[in-house]
Coordinates of C-alpha atoms and ligand atoms in Angstrom, one line a residue:
Chain A
X161 CA 0.0 0.0 0.0
X162 CA 1.1 3.5 -0.8
X163 CA 2.6 5.5 2.1
X164 CA 0.5 8.5 2.7
X165 CA 1.2 11.1 5.3
X166 CA -1.8 13.5 5.1
X167 CA -4.7 11.2 4.2
X168 CA -6.0 7.7 5.0
X169 CA -7.7 6.0 2.1
X170 CA -10.2 3.1 1.9
X171 CA -11.2 2.0 -1.6
X172 CA -14.3 0.2 -3.0
X173 CA -13.8 -0.4 -6.7
X174 CA -13.0 2.9 -8.3
X175 CA -14.3 4.9 -5.3
X176 CA -11.8 6.1 -2.7
X177 CA -13.0 7.3 0.7
X178 CA -10.5 9.7 2.2
X179 CA -10.1 10.8 5.8
X180 CA -7.6 13.5 6.8
X181 CA -4.8 12.8 9.3
X182 CA -4.6 16.4 10.4
X183 CA -7.1 18.2 12.6
X184 CA -6.0 21.5 11.2
X185 CA -5.4 21.9 7.5
X186 CA -3.6 25.2 7.4
X187 CA 0.2 24.6 7.0
X188 CA 1.2 25.3 3.4
X189 CA 3.6 22.4 3.1
X190 CA 1.0 20.0 4.5
X191 CA -1.6 21.3 2.1
X192 CA 0.8 20.7 -0.8
X193 CA 1.4 17.2 0.4
X194 CA -2.3 16.6 0.9
X195 CA -3.0 17.9 -2.6
X196 CA -0.3 15.7 -4.1
X197 CA -1.6 12.6 -2.3
X198 CA -5.2 13.3 -3.5
X199 CA -4.0 13.9 -7.1
X200 CA -2.1 10.6 -7.1
X201 CA -5.3 8.8 -6.2
X202 CA -6.6 9.9 -9.6
X203 CA -3.4 9.8 -11.6
X204 CA -1.6 6.8 -10.2
X205 CA -4.3 4.7 -8.5
X206 CA -6.8 5.4 -11.2
X207 CA -9.6 6.2 -8.8
X208 CA -12.5 7.7 -10.5
X209 CA -14.7 8.9 -7.6
X210 CA -13.5 10.4 -4.4
X211 CA -15.3 11.0 -1.1
X212 CA -13.7 13.4 1.3
X213 CA -14.8 12.6 4.9
X214 CA -14.1 15.6 7.1
X215 CA -14.7 13.9 10.4
X216 CA -12.2 15.1 12.9
X217 CA -11.1 18.1 10.9
X218 CA -11.4 21.2 13.0
X219 CA -10.0 23.9 10.8
X220 CA -9.1 24.6 7.3
X221 CA -7.7 27.8 5.7
X222 CA -8.5 29.4 2.3
X223 CA -5.4 27.8 0.9
X224 CA -6.9 24.4 1.6
X225 CA -10.1 25.4 -0.1
X226 CA -8.1 26.4 -3.2
X227 CA -6.5 23.0 -3.2
X228 CA -9.9 21.3 -3.0
X229 CA -11.0 23.2 -6.0
X230 CA -8.0 21.9 -8.0
X231 CA -8.8 18.3 -6.9
X232 CA -12.5 18.8 -7.9
X233 CA -11.4 19.9 -11.4
X234 CA -9.1 16.9 -11.7
X235 CA -11.7 14.4 -10.7
X236 CA -14.2 15.9 -13.0
X237 CA -11.7 15.9 -15.9
X238 CA -11.2 12.2 -15.3
X239 CA -15.0 11.7 -15.6
X240 CA -15.6 11.1 -11.9
X241 CA -17.3 12.8 -9.0
X242 CA -15.9 14.4 -5.8
X243 CA -18.2 14.5 -2.8
X244 CA -17.6 15.9 0.7
X245 CA -19.2 14.7 3.9
X246 CA -19.2 15.0 7.7
X247 CA -18.2 18.7 7.9
X248 CA -18.4 20.2 11.3
X249 CA -20.8 23.2 11.4
X250 CA -18.1 25.9 11.3
X251 CA -16.4 24.3 8.3
X252 CA -19.7 23.9 6.5
X253 CA -20.3 27.7 7.1
X254 CA -17.0 28.5 5.4
X255 CA -18.3 26.7 2.3
X256 CA -21.6 28.6 2.6
X257 CA -20.0 32.0 3.0
X258 CA -17.7 31.5 0.0
X259 CA -20.6 29.9 -2.0
X260 CA -18.4 26.9 -2.5
X261 CA -21.3 24.8 -1.4
X262 CA -22.5 25.4 -5.0
X263 CA -19.3 24.1 -6.4
X264 CA -18.9 21.0 -4.2
X265 CA -21.4 18.3 -3.6
X266 CA -21.6 18.3 0.2
X267 CA -23.5 15.6 2.1
X268 CA -24.3 15.3 5.8
X269 CA -23.3 11.7 6.5
X270 CA -20.9 9.3 4.9
X271 CA -23.9 7.0 4.3
X272 CA -25.8 9.7 2.3
X273 CA -22.6 10.4 0.3
X274 CA -22.0 6.8 -0.5
X275 CA -25.6 6.5 -1.6
X276 CA -25.1 9.4 -4.0
X277 CA -22.3 7.4 -5.4
X278 CA -24.6 4.5 -5.8
X279 CA -23.0 2.5 -3.0
X280 CA -25.4 1.1 -0.4
X281 CA -23.9 0.5 2.9
Chain B
X186 CA -11.0 49.6 23.3
X187 CA -10.5 51.4 26.6
X188 CA -13.7 50.0 28.2
X189 CA -12.7 46.3 27.9
X190 CA -10.8 44.6 30.6
X191 CA -8.3 42.6 28.6
X192 CA -7.4 39.3 30.2
X193 CA -4.4 38.7 27.9
X194 CA -2.5 40.8 25.5
X195 CA 0.4 40.1 23.2
X196 CA 2.4 42.6 21.2
X197 CA 5.4 41.4 19.2
X198 CA 7.3 41.6 16.1
X199 CA 7.7 38.3 14.2
X200 CA 9.8 37.3 11.2
X201 CA 8.1 36.8 7.8
X202 CA 7.6 33.1 8.4
X203 CA 4.3 31.3 8.3
X204 CA 5.5 28.6 10.7
X205 CA 6.3 31.3 13.4
X206 CA 2.9 32.9 12.5
X207 CA 1.0 29.7 13.1
X208 CA 2.7 29.3 16.5
X209 CA 1.8 32.8 17.6
X210 CA -1.8 32.2 16.5
X211 CA -1.8 29.0 18.6
X212 CA -1.0 31.2 21.6
X213 CA -3.9 33.4 20.8
X214 CA -6.2 30.4 20.5
X215 CA -5.1 29.2 23.9
X216 CA -5.7 32.5 25.5
X217 CA -9.2 32.7 23.9
X218 CA -10.0 29.2 25.1
X219 CA -8.9 30.1 28.6
X220 CA -11.1 33.1 28.4
X221 CA -14.0 30.8 27.7
X222 CA -14.2 31.1 23.9
X223 CA -15.3 28.1 21.9
X224 CA -17.4 27.0 18.9
X225 CA -17.9 29.2 16.0
X226 CA -16.6 32.4 17.8
X227 CA -13.3 30.7 18.3
X228 CA -13.3 29.3 14.8
X229 CA -14.0 32.7 13.3
X230 CA -11.2 34.4 15.1
X231 CA -8.8 31.6 14.1
X232 CA -9.8 31.9 10.5
X233 CA -9.4 35.6 10.3
X234 CA -6.0 35.4 12.2
X235 CA -4.6 32.7 9.9
X236 CA -5.7 34.5 6.7
X237 CA -4.4 37.9 7.9
X238 CA -1.1 36.4 9.0
X239 CA -0.5 34.5 5.8
X240 CA -1.3 37.6 3.7
X241 CA 1.1 39.8 5.8
X242 CA 3.9 37.2 5.4
X243 CA 3.3 36.3 1.8
X244 CA 1.7 39.1 -0.1
X245 CA 3.0 41.9 2.2
X246 CA 6.5 41.0 3.1
X247 CA 6.9 38.4 0.3
X248 CA 8.6 36.2 2.9
X249 CA 11.6 38.5 2.9
X250 CA 14.0 37.7 5.7
X251 CA 14.7 41.4 6.2
X252 CA 11.0 42.3 6.9
X253 CA 8.9 41.7 10.0
X254 CA 5.3 41.6 10.9
X255 CA 4.0 43.4 13.9
X256 CA 1.2 41.6 15.7
X257 CA -1.0 42.8 18.5
X258 CA -3.7 40.6 20.1
X259 CA -6.0 41.4 23.0
X260 CA -8.5 39.0 24.5
X261 CA -11.3 39.4 27.0
X262 CA -14.3 37.2 27.8
X263 CA -16.5 39.1 25.3
X264 CA -14.1 40.6 22.8
X265 CA -11.0 39.9 20.8
X266 CA -8.8 42.5 19.1
X267 CA -6.3 41.6 16.5
X268 CA -3.9 43.8 14.5
X269 CA -1.3 42.7 11.9
X270 CA 1.1 45.2 10.2
X271 CA 3.5 44.2 7.5
X272 CA 6.3 46.1 5.8
X273 CA 5.1 45.6 2.2
X274 CA 3.7 48.0 -0.3
X275 CA 0.1 47.5 0.8
X276 CA -3.0 47.2 -1.5
X277 CA -6.6 48.4 -1.8
X278 CA -9.1 45.9 -0.3
X279 CA -12.0 47.7 -2.1
X280 CA -10.5 46.8 -5.5
X281 CA -10.6 43.1 -4.9
X282 CA -13.0 41.1 -7.0
X283 CA -15.9 39.4 -5.1
X284 CA -14.9 35.7 -4.9
X285 CA -18.6 34.7 -4.8
X286 CA -19.3 36.1 -8.2
X287 CA -20.2 33.4 -10.6
X288 CA -17.1 34.2 -12.8
X289 CA -14.7 33.9 -9.8
X290 CA -16.3 31.0 -8.0
X291 CA -13.9 28.3 -9.1
X292 CA -10.7 30.4 -8.9
X293 CA -8.0 29.0 -6.7
X294 CA -7.2 32.2 -4.9
X295 CA -8.8 35.4 -3.6
X296 CA -10.9 34.3 -0.7
X297 CA -8.7 35.3 2.3
X298 CA -9.7 39.0 2.6
X299 CA -13.3 38.1 1.9
X300 CA -13.3 35.5 4.7
X301 CA -11.7 38.0 7.2
X302 CA -14.4 40.5 6.4
X303 CA -17.1 37.9 7.0
X304 CA -15.7 36.3 10.1
X305 CA -15.1 39.4 12.3
X306 CA -17.4 42.0 13.7
X307 CA -15.3 44.9 12.6
X308 CA -12.5 45.0 10.1
X309 CA -10.5 48.0 8.9
X310 CA -7.4 48.4 6.8
X311 CA -5.2 51.4 7.0
X312 CA -5.0 53.7 3.9
X313 CA -2.0 51.8 2.6
X314 CA -3.4 48.3 3.1
X315 CA -0.4 47.0 5.0
X316 CA -2.2 47.0 8.4
X317 CA -5.4 45.3 9.3
X318 CA -7.2 45.8 12.6
X319 CA -10.1 43.6 13.5
X320 CA -12.5 43.0 16.4
X321 CA -14.7 40.1 17.2
X322 CA -17.6 40.5 19.6
X323 CA -18.5 37.1 21.0
X324 CA -21.9 36.0 19.8
X325 CA -22.6 32.8 21.7
X326 CA -22.4 31.9 25.3
X327 CA -20.8 28.5 25.7
X328 CA -23.0 25.8 27.1
X329 CA -21.0 25.5 30.4
X330 CA -20.7 29.2 31.3
Chain C
X196 CA -3.3 69.5 -20.1
X197 CA -5.8 71.7 -22.1
X198 CA -3.2 74.2 -23.2
X199 CA -1.1 71.7 -25.2
X200 CA -1.8 71.0 -28.8
X201 CA -1.5 67.2 -28.9
X202 CA -0.1 65.9 -32.2
X203 CA -1.0 62.3 -31.4
X204 CA -3.1 60.6 -28.8
X205 CA -3.8 57.0 -28.2
X206 CA -6.4 55.6 -25.7
X207 CA -6.9 51.9 -25.6
X208 CA -7.4 48.8 -23.5
X209 CA -4.8 46.1 -23.8
X210 CA -4.7 42.6 -22.5
X211 CA -2.3 41.8 -19.6
X212 CA 0.6 40.9 -22.0
X213 CA 4.0 42.3 -21.9
X214 CA 4.4 41.6 -25.7
X215 CA 1.4 43.6 -26.5
X216 CA 2.6 46.3 -24.1
X217 CA 6.0 46.5 -25.8
X218 CA 4.2 46.9 -29.2
X219 CA 2.0 49.7 -27.9
X220 CA 5.1 51.5 -26.5
X221 CA 6.7 51.2 -29.9
X222 CA 3.9 53.2 -31.3
X223 CA 4.4 55.8 -28.6
X224 CA 8.1 56.0 -29.5
X225 CA 7.4 56.4 -33.1
X226 CA 4.9 59.2 -32.4
X227 CA 7.5 61.0 -30.2
X228 CA 10.2 60.6 -32.9
X229 CA 7.8 62.1 -35.4
X230 CA 7.2 65.0 -33.1
X231 CA 10.9 65.6 -33.0
X232 CA 11.8 63.9 -29.7
X233 CA 15.2 62.2 -29.4
X234 CA 18.2 61.7 -27.1
X235 CA 17.7 61.5 -23.4
X236 CA 14.1 62.9 -23.5
X237 CA 13.0 60.1 -25.7
X238 CA 14.9 57.6 -23.6
X239 CA 13.4 58.8 -20.3
X240 CA 9.8 58.4 -21.6
X241 CA 10.7 55.0 -23.0
X242 CA 12.0 53.8 -19.7
X243 CA 9.1 55.2 -17.7
X244 CA 6.6 53.7 -20.1
X245 CA 8.3 50.2 -20.1
X246 CA 8.5 50.1 -16.3
X247 CA 4.9 51.3 -15.8
X248 CA 3.6 48.9 -18.4
X249 CA 5.5 45.9 -16.9
X250 CA 4.3 46.7 -13.4
X251 CA 0.6 47.1 -14.5
X252 CA 0.8 43.7 -16.4
X253 CA 2.8 41.7 -13.8
X254 CA 2.3 43.2 -10.3
X255 CA -1.1 44.8 -11.0
X256 CA -3.0 42.3 -13.2
X257 CA -0.7 39.4 -12.4
X258 CA -0.8 38.5 -16.1
X259 CA -4.4 37.4 -15.8
X260 CA -6.1 36.8 -19.1
X261 CA -9.3 38.2 -17.6
X262 CA -7.8 41.6 -16.7
X263 CA -6.9 44.5 -19.0
X264 CA -4.7 47.6 -18.8
X265 CA -6.0 50.9 -19.9
X266 CA -3.4 53.1 -21.6
X267 CA -3.6 56.7 -22.6
X268 CA -0.8 58.5 -24.4
X269 CA -0.6 62.1 -25.7
X270 CA 2.3 63.6 -27.5
X271 CA 3.2 67.1 -28.5
X272 CA 6.4 68.7 -29.5
X273 CA 7.2 69.8 -26.0
X274 CA 5.2 67.4 -23.8
X275 CA 4.3 63.8 -23.4
X276 CA 1.4 62.5 -21.2
X277 CA 1.2 58.8 -20.2
X278 CA -1.4 57.0 -18.1
X279 CA -1.6 53.3 -17.2
X280 CA -4.4 51.8 -15.2
X281 CA -4.6 48.2 -14.2
X282 CA -7.3 46.2 -12.5
X283 CA -5.1 44.9 -9.6
X284 CA -5.3 45.6 -5.9
X285 CA -2.9 48.5 -6.1
X286 CA -0.1 49.4 -3.7
X287 CA 1.4 52.4 -1.9
X288 CA 4.4 53.8 -3.7
X289 CA 5.5 55.8 -0.6
X290 CA 6.0 52.6 1.3
X291 CA 8.6 51.2 -1.1
X292 CA 12.2 51.0 0.1
X293 CA 14.7 53.3 -1.5
X294 CA 16.7 51.1 -3.9
X295 CA 19.7 53.3 -3.7
X296 CA 20.1 52.7 0.1
X297 CA 23.3 50.8 0.8
X298 CA 21.3 47.8 2.1
X299 CA 19.2 47.5 -1.0
X300 CA 21.8 48.4 -3.6
X301 CA 22.5 44.8 -4.8
X302 CA 18.9 43.6 -4.7
X303 CA 17.6 42.2 -7.9
X304 CA 14.3 44.0 -7.8
X305 CA 12.6 47.2 -6.8
X306 CA 14.0 49.8 -9.2
X307 CA 11.1 50.3 -11.5
X308 CA 9.0 52.8 -9.6
X309 CA 12.1 54.7 -8.6
X310 CA 13.2 55.0 -12.2
X311 CA 9.7 56.2 -13.2
X312 CA 9.9 58.9 -10.6
X313 CA 13.3 60.0 -11.7
X314 CA 12.7 59.9 -15.5
X315 CA 9.6 61.9 -15.7
X316 CA 8.8 65.6 -14.9
X317 CA 5.6 64.8 -12.9
X318 CA 4.4 61.4 -11.7
X319 CA 1.3 60.7 -9.6
X320 CA -0.3 57.5 -8.5
X321 CA -4.0 57.4 -7.6
X322 CA -4.9 56.6 -4.0
X323 CA -5.2 53.0 -4.7
X324 CA -1.9 52.7 -6.7
X325 CA -3.4 50.9 -9.7
X326 CA -3.2 54.0 -11.9
X327 CA -0.1 56.0 -12.7
X328 CA -0.2 59.3 -14.6
X329 CA 3.0 61.0 -15.8
X330 CA 4.2 64.0 -17.8
X331 CA 7.5 64.6 -19.4
X332 CA 8.4 68.2 -20.4
X333 CA 11.0 68.1 -23.0
X334 CA 14.4 69.4 -21.8
X335 CA 16.6 69.4 -24.8
X336 CA 16.1 70.8 -28.3
X337 CA 17.4 68.3 -30.8
X338 CA 20.4 69.5 -32.8
X339 CA 18.5 69.7 -36.1
X340 CA 15.5 71.6 -34.9
Chain D
X121 CA 31.5 27.1 -30.9
X122 CA 28.5 27.4 -28.7
X123 CA 25.3 28.7 -30.3
X124 CA 24.3 31.9 -28.6
X125 CA 21.3 34.0 -29.5
X126 CA 21.6 37.1 -27.3
X127 CA 25.3 37.7 -27.1
X128 CA 28.4 37.5 -29.2
X129 CA 31.6 36.5 -27.4
X130 CA 35.3 36.8 -28.1
X131 CA 37.7 35.2 -25.6
X132 CA 41.3 35.9 -24.7
X133 CA 42.4 33.3 -22.2
X134 CA 39.9 33.3 -19.3
X135 CA 38.5 36.7 -20.2
X136 CA 35.4 36.9 -22.3
X137 CA 34.4 40.1 -24.1
X138 CA 30.7 40.2 -24.7
X139 CA 28.6 42.2 -27.1
X140 CA 24.8 42.2 -27.1
X141 CA 22.9 41.2 -30.2
X142 CA 19.8 43.2 -29.3
X143 CA 19.5 47.0 -29.5
X144 CA 16.8 46.9 -26.8
X145 CA 17.2 44.7 -23.8
X146 CA 13.7 44.8 -22.5
X147 CA 11.8 41.6 -23.4
X148 CA 11.7 39.3 -20.4
X149 CA 12.2 36.1 -22.4
X150 CA 15.3 37.6 -24.1
X151 CA 16.6 38.8 -20.8
X152 CA 16.3 35.3 -19.4
X153 CA 18.1 33.9 -22.4
X154 CA 20.8 36.6 -22.2
X155 CA 21.2 35.8 -18.5
X156 CA 21.5 32.1 -19.1
X157 CA 24.1 32.6 -21.9
X158 CA 26.2 34.8 -19.6
X159 CA 25.9 32.4 -16.7
X160 CA 27.1 29.5 -18.9
X161 CA 30.2 31.6 -19.8
X162 CA 31.2 31.1 -16.2
X163 CA 29.7 27.7 -15.5
X164 CA 30.4 25.9 -18.7
X165 CA 33.1 27.7 -20.5
X166 CA 35.0 28.4 -17.2
X167 CA 35.5 32.1 -18.1
X168 CA 36.8 34.0 -15.0
X169 CA 36.6 37.6 -16.2
X170 CA 33.8 39.1 -18.3
X171 CA 33.7 42.4 -20.1
X172 CA 30.3 43.6 -21.2
X173 CA 30.6 46.0 -24.2
X174 CA 27.4 47.9 -24.5
X175 CA 28.2 49.4 -28.0
X176 CA 25.0 49.5 -30.0
X177 CA 22.7 48.9 -27.0
X178 CA 20.1 51.7 -27.0
X179 CA 17.8 50.7 -24.2
X180 CA 17.6 48.4 -21.2
X181 CA 14.9 48.0 -18.6
X182 CA 15.2 47.5 -14.8
X183 CA 14.7 43.8 -15.3
X184 CA 18.0 43.8 -17.4
X185 CA 19.7 45.6 -14.5
X186 CA 18.5 43.0 -12.1
X187 CA 19.9 40.3 -14.3
X188 CA 23.3 42.0 -14.5
X189 CA 23.5 42.1 -10.7
X190 CA 23.1 38.4 -10.7
X191 CA 25.8 37.9 -13.2
X192 CA 28.1 40.2 -11.3
X193 CA 27.5 38.1 -8.1
X194 CA 28.2 34.9 -10.1
X195 CA 31.5 36.2 -11.6
X196 CA 32.7 37.5 -8.2
X197 CA 31.8 34.1 -6.6
X198 CA 34.0 32.5 -9.2
X199 CA 36.8 34.8 -8.2
X200 CA 36.7 36.9 -11.3
X201 CA 35.8 40.5 -12.3
X202 CA 32.9 41.9 -14.3
X203 CA 33.4 45.2 -16.1
X204 CA 31.2 47.2 -18.3
X205 CA 32.2 49.6 -21.1
X206 CA 30.9 51.7 -24.0
X207 CA 27.6 52.7 -22.4
X208 CA 25.7 55.3 -24.3
X209 CA 25.1 58.4 -22.3
X210 CA 21.4 57.6 -21.4
X211 CA 22.3 54.1 -20.2
X212 CA 25.2 55.4 -18.1
X213 CA 22.7 57.8 -16.5
X214 CA 20.5 54.8 -15.5
X215 CA 23.4 53.3 -13.6
X216 CA 24.1 56.7 -12.0
X217 CA 20.5 57.4 -10.9
X218 CA 20.2 53.9 -9.4
X219 CA 23.7 54.2 -7.9
X220 CA 24.6 51.0 -9.6
X221 CA 27.7 52.8 -10.9
X222 CA 28.9 51.9 -7.4
X223 CA 28.3 48.2 -7.8
X224 CA 29.6 47.8 -11.3
X225 CA 33.0 48.8 -12.6
X226 CA 32.1 50.9 -15.6
X227 CA 34.8 52.1 -18.1
X228 CA 34.4 54.5 -21.0
X229 CA 36.2 52.5 -23.7
X230 CA 36.9 48.9 -24.4
X231 CA 40.6 49.8 -24.3
X232 CA 40.4 51.2 -20.8
X233 CA 38.4 48.2 -19.6
X234 CA 40.9 45.7 -21.1
X235 CA 43.7 47.6 -19.4
X236 CA 41.9 47.3 -16.1
X237 CA 41.9 43.5 -16.7
X238 CA 45.6 43.7 -17.3
X239 CA 45.3 43.2 -21.1
X240 CA 47.1 45.6 -23.3
X241 CA 45.6 46.1 -26.7
Ligands
LIG407 N1 -1.0 42.3 3.4 C1 -1.1 42.5 2.1 N2 -0.2 43.2 1.4 C2 -0.3 43.3 0.1 N3 -1.3 42.8 -0.7 C3 -2.2 42.1 0.0 C4 -2.2 41.8 1.4 N4 -3.2 41.1 1.7 C5 -3.9 40.8 0.6 N5 -3.3 41.4 -0.5 C6 -3.7 41.4 -1.9 O1 -5.1 41.0 -2.0 C7 -5.2 39.8 -2.8 C8 -6.3 38.9 -2.3 O2 -5.9 38.3 -1.1 P1 -6.7 37.1 -0.5 O3 -8.2 37.5 -0.6 O4 -6.2 36.8 0.8 O5 -6.6 35.9 -1.5 P2 -5.2 35.2 -2.0 O6 -4.2 35.3 -0.9 O7 -5.7 33.8 -2.2 O8 -4.8 35.8 -3.3 C9 -3.8 39.2 -2.9 O9 -3.6 38.5 -4.0 C10 -2.9 40.4 -2.8 O10 -2.8 41.1 -4.0
LIG408 N1 0.7 48.4 -10.8 C1 1.1 47.9 -9.6 N2 0.2 47.2 -8.9 C2 0.5 46.6 -7.7 N3 1.7 46.7 -7.1 C3 2.7 47.3 -7.8 C4 2.4 48.0 -9.0 N4 3.6 48.6 -9.4 C5 4.5 48.3 -8.5 N5 4.0 47.6 -7.5 C6 4.6 47.1 -6.2 O1 5.8 47.9 -6.1 C7 6.9 47.0 -6.0 C8 8.2 47.6 -6.6 O2 8.0 47.8 -8.0 P1 9.2 48.2 -8.9 O3 9.9 49.4 -8.2 O4 8.8 48.3 -10.3 O5 10.3 47.0 -8.7 P2 10.1 45.4 -9.1 O6 9.0 45.4 -10.2 O7 11.4 45.1 -9.6 O8 9.7 44.8 -7.8 C9 6.5 45.7 -6.6 O9 7.2 44.6 -6.1 C10 5.0 45.7 -6.3 O10 4.9 45.2 -4.9

């Protein structure tokens, strides 16, 4: 299995469910690393769909949002879907204030998100 | 600001380093927590502080080793005051495009100042744009207070 | 500017491209030459124009394809008027370090605005810093005039 | 002989005398290329001393000045000297206004400059 420092990945077919190892996604070097690890899920591991589970994430900066936009573009280019779930209230608010809730498909629970991918759990 | 009884203040000059900046903001968050702040109030201050610090270090001082950022924080139970001043050439916040406009929505930059404005109760930049002063009035009482 | 009889004026909106900028400045130089400008007067205007254009395109608009630079040039026998406006966040020229200070002398940036100020007769930036207006009054009569 | 697009070089021992191919040194891609060609005189061709002859150069921008400062540092690091000569009056003035005449060793004629390098012509 690939060594990953910023994310933990579970795959079902071509869907990767990702959890973040950091509680705060704010340090620029870590954000770069996280971005690279997510990119390689698409490029190297040929994952088509990605679910980002934000459980345990307490903070993210605008630089992290910028990186997520890049990942979203990447996944869409590869013909897949990116979904987000389990955002704590304050992080959800960041997406609402910036209107990024219109760019990203955000679901409340992992179950709901998986269902949107057509996976019944 | 005279009327508040500050429980904690910090006034220092830091190098143009994001790492050092994160550490100083950690101190602010600890002081806020000790003063009873939590939930979205704490989160909002953290967000504004991180974005302002990163802008001062990167856009303002362009991470130059010769330039410093002056930071001033004050914390009370009900109010937080934050000031960041860099030694860069400044900018005009009013000229920034609105990142929530349809045409900018998927851009991968340009949300920091917007978030600062929306997270804090009062935000003002000096004429030059190399100093931002902000105040957060606490909205919520925490459950256990 | 009313009193001058302009022999040539140009007012246009250009993309954030240095190549296009160089070409437009070529047109200005041709117009100046036709109006009898040469030697150091011509050189000074060329320098100020190139530096202001490059700053508008790179620092101001950050070479964004979505942003444009407004340029306005006016040329008479004795006077040249230049204006560049970009769509960036501006800056405060007064905050810039003096590149001729001993400590900045060997830096590999930071001479553009300084040169503009020294090459032209009058230079003013708008409050925001994303528009520079400058005038050159011709100093020398060319030998053959 | 090395193909060079921005400069023309004549060498005497470890001294390279350089002339510029462009009348206007202002375009950023050309400045990069000029910089790289000068750098390689030191790195690749192991030239110790460099004389920049500005005859025919009618204009240079501040970006070109910045590049010359880098070259000067490079040459000094390698234990050599960089000298400039034959600047037209307006270009000399740019060096005076910016006080870069204190950083660079500027000579009026190529003969004077060569003499300073200890070469009698
Ligand atoms: N302290 C500062 N000094 C100079 N310019 C700044 C400063 N803060 C912000 N800016 C300008 O405002 C722009 C927008 O900043 P921001 O909204 O934080 O987004 P981003 O940092 O992603 O570009 C920056 O690109 C920069 O031009
Ligand atoms: N049109 C502009 N918009 C925004 N910032 C500018 C503009 N022009 C100049 N600046 C600021 O002034 C600084 C100094 O510019 P300048 O003197 O031309 O030197 P350099 O371009 O080499 O940095 C730039 O780094 C930039 O921060």
